[in-house]
PDB file of C-alpha atoms in Angstrom:
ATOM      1  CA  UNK A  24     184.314 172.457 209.234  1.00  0.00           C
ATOM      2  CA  UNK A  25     185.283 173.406 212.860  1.00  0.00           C
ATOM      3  CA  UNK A  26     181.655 173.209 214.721  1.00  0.00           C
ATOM      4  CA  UNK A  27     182.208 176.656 216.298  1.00  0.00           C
ATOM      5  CA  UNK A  28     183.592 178.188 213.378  1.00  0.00           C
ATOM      6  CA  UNK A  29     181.438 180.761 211.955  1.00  0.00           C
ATOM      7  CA  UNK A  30     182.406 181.337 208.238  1.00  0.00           C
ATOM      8  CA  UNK A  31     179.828 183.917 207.733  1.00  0.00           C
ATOM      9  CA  UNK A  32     181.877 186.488 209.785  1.00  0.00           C
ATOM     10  CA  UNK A  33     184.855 186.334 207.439  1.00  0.00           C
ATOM     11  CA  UNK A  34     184.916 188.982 205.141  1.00  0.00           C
ATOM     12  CA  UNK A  35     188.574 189.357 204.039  1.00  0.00           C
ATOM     13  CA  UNK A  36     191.536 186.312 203.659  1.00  0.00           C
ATOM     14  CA  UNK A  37     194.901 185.768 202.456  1.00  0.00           C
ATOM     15  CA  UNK A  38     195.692 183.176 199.958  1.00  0.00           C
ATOM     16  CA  UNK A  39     198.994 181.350 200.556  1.00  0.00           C
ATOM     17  CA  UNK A  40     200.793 180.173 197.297  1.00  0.00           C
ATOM     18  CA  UNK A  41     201.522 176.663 197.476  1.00  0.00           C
ATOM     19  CA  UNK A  42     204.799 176.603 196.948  1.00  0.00           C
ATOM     20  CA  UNK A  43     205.285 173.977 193.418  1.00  0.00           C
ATOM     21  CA  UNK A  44     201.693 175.490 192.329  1.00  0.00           C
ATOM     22  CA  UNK A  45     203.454 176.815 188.683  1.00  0.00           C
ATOM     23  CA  UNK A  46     200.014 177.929 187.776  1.00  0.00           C
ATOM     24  CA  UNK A  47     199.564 180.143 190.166  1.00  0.00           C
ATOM     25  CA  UNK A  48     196.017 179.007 192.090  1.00  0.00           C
ATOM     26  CA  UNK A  49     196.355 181.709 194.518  1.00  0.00           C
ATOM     27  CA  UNK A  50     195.618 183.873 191.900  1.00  0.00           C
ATOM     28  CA  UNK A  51     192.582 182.344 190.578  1.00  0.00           C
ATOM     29  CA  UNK A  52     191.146 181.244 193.727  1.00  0.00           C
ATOM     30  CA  UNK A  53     191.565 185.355 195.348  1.00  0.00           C
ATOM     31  CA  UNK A  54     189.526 186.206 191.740  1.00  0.00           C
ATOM     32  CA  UNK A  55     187.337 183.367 192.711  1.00  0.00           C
ATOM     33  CA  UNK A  56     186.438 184.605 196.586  1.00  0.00           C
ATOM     34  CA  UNK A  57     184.854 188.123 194.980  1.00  0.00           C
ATOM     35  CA  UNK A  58     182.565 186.035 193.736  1.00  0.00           C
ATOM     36  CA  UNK A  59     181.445 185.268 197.211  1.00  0.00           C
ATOM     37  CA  UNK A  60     181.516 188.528 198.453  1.00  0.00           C
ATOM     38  CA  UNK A  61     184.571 187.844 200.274  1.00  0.00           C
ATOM     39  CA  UNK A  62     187.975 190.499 199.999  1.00  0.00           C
ATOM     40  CA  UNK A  63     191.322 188.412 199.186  1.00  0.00           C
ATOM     41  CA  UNK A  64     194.716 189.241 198.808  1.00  0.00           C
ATOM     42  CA  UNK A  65     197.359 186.194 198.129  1.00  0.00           C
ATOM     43  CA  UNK A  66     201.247 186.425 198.861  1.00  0.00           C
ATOM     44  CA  UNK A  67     204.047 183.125 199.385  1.00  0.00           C
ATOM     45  CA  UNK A  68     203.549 183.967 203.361  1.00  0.00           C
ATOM     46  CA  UNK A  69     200.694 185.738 204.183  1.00  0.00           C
ATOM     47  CA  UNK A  70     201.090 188.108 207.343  1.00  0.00           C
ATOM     48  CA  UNK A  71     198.289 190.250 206.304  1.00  0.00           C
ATOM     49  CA  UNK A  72     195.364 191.404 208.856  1.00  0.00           C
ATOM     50  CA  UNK A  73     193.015 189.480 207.619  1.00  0.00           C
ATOM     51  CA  UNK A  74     190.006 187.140 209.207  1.00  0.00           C
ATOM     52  CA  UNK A  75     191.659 183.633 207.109  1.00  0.00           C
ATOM     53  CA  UNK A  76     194.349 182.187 205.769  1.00  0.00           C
ATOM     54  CA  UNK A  77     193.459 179.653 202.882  1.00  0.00           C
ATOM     55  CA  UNK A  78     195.674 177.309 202.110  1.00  0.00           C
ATOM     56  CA  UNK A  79     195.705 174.890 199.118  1.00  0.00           C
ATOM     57  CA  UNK A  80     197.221 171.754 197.549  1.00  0.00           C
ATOM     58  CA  UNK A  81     196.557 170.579 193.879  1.00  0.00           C
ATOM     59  CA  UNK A  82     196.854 167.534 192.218  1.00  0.00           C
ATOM     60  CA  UNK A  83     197.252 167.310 188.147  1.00  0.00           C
ATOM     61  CA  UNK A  84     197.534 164.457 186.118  1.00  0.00           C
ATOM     62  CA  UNK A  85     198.078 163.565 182.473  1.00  0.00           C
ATOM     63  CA  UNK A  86     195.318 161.893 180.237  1.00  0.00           C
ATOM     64  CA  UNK A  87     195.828 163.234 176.422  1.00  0.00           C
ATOM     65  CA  UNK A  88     196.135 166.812 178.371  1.00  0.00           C
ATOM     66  CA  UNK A  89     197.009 167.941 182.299  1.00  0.00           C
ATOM     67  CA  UNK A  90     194.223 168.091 184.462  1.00  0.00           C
ATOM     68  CA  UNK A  91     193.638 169.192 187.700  1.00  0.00           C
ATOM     69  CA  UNK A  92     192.699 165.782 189.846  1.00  0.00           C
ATOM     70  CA  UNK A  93     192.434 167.000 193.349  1.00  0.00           C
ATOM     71  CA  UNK A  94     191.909 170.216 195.152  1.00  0.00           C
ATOM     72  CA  UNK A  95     192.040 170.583 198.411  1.00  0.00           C
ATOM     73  CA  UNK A  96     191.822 173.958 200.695  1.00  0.00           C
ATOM     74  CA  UNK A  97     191.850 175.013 204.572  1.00  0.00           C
ATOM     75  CA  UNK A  98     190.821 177.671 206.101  1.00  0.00           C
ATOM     76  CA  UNK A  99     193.281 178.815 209.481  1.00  0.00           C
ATOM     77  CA  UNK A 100     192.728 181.383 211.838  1.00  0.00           C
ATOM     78  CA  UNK A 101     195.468 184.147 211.443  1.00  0.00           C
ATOM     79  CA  UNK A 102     196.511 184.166 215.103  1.00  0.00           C
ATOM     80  CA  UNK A 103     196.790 180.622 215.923  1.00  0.00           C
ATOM     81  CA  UNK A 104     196.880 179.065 212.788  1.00  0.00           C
ATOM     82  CA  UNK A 105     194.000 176.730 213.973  1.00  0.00           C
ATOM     83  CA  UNK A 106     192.114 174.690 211.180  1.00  0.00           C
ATOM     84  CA  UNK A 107     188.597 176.459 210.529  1.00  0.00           C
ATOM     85  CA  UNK A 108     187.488 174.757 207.763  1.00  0.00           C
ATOM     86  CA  UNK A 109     188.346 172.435 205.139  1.00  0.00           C
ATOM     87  CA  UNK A 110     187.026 171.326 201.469  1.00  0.00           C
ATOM     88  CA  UNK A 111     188.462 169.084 198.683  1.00  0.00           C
ATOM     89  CA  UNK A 112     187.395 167.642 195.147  1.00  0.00           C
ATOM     90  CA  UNK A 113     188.462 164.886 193.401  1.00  0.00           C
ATOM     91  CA  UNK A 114     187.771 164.165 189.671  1.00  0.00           C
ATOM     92  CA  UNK A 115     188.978 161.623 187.075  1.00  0.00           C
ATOM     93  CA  UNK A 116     189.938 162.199 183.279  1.00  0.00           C
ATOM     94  CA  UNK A 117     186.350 162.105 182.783  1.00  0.00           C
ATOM     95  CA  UNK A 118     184.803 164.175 185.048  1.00  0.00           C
ATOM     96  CA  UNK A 119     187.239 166.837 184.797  1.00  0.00           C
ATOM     97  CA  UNK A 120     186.315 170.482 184.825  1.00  0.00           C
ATOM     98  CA  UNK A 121     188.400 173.435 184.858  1.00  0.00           C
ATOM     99  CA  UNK A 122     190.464 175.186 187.607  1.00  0.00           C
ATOM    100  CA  UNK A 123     187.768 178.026 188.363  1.00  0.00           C
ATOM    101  CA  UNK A 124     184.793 175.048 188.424  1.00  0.00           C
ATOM    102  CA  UNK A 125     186.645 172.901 190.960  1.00  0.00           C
ATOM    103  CA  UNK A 126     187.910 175.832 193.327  1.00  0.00           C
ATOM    104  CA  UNK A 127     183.879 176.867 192.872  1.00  0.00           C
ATOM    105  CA  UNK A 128     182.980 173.245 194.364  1.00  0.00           C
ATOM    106  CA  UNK A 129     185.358 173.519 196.838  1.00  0.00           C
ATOM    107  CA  UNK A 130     184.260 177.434 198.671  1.00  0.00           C
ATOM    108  CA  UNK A 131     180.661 175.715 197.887  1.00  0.00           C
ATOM    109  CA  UNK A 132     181.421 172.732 199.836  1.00  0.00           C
ATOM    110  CA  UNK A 133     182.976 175.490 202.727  1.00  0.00           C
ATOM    111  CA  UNK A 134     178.926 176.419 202.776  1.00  0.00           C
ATOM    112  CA  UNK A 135     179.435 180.289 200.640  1.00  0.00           C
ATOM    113  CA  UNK A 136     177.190 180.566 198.400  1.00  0.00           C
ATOM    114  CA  UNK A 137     177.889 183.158 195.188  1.00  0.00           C
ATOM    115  CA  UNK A 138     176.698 186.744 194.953  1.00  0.00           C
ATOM    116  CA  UNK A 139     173.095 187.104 192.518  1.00  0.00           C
ATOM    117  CA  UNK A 140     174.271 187.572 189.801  1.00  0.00           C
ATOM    118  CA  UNK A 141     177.736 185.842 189.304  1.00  0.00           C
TER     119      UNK A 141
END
């Protein structure tokens, strides 16, 4: 995380789809945010006014069924596109978990903590 960034002020951010992400992430990681008390919107270029723009990359492999092996996410400021924060997991074939656990690992790793509750 950028020392002067203060992630507790941002209240509303646009996921970016990554652009070969067939499974849609952006999705599940804007359903993910509410749990955080955070507003989210997702679009393929996000020009939204919003206080982030969250990027992601994913990995999936191929061990008797896909999995996702890496995650990865940044946080930018809108304006300047500077890097705010960043996250990523990494799990092998037998430490997998699903989509909506690893994305969870990641925003915990960002230092957000879930709404009671969730």
């Amino acid at each position: 995380m950028t020392p002067t960034a203060d992630l507790g002020k941002i209240k509303s951010i646009c996921v970016e789809h990554f652009e070969p992400d067939g499974r849609h992430l952006n999705v599940t990681i804007a359903e993910e945010l509410t749990k955080f008390n955070i507003k989210s919107s997702t679009a393929e270029k996000c020009t939204d006014n919003v206080d982030a723009i969250l990027t992601y990359r994913d990995k999936w492999m191929w061990d008797l069924t896909m999995y996702m092996i890496s995650l990865s996410i940044k946080l930018n400021d809108p304006n300047t596109g500077f890097p705010l924060a960043y996250g990523q997991a990494l799990h092998s074939s037998l430490t997998r978990q699903t989509p909506q656990e690893t994305i969870n690992e990641v925003l915990t790793k960002l230092k957000w903590t879930p709404k009671s509750g969730q």
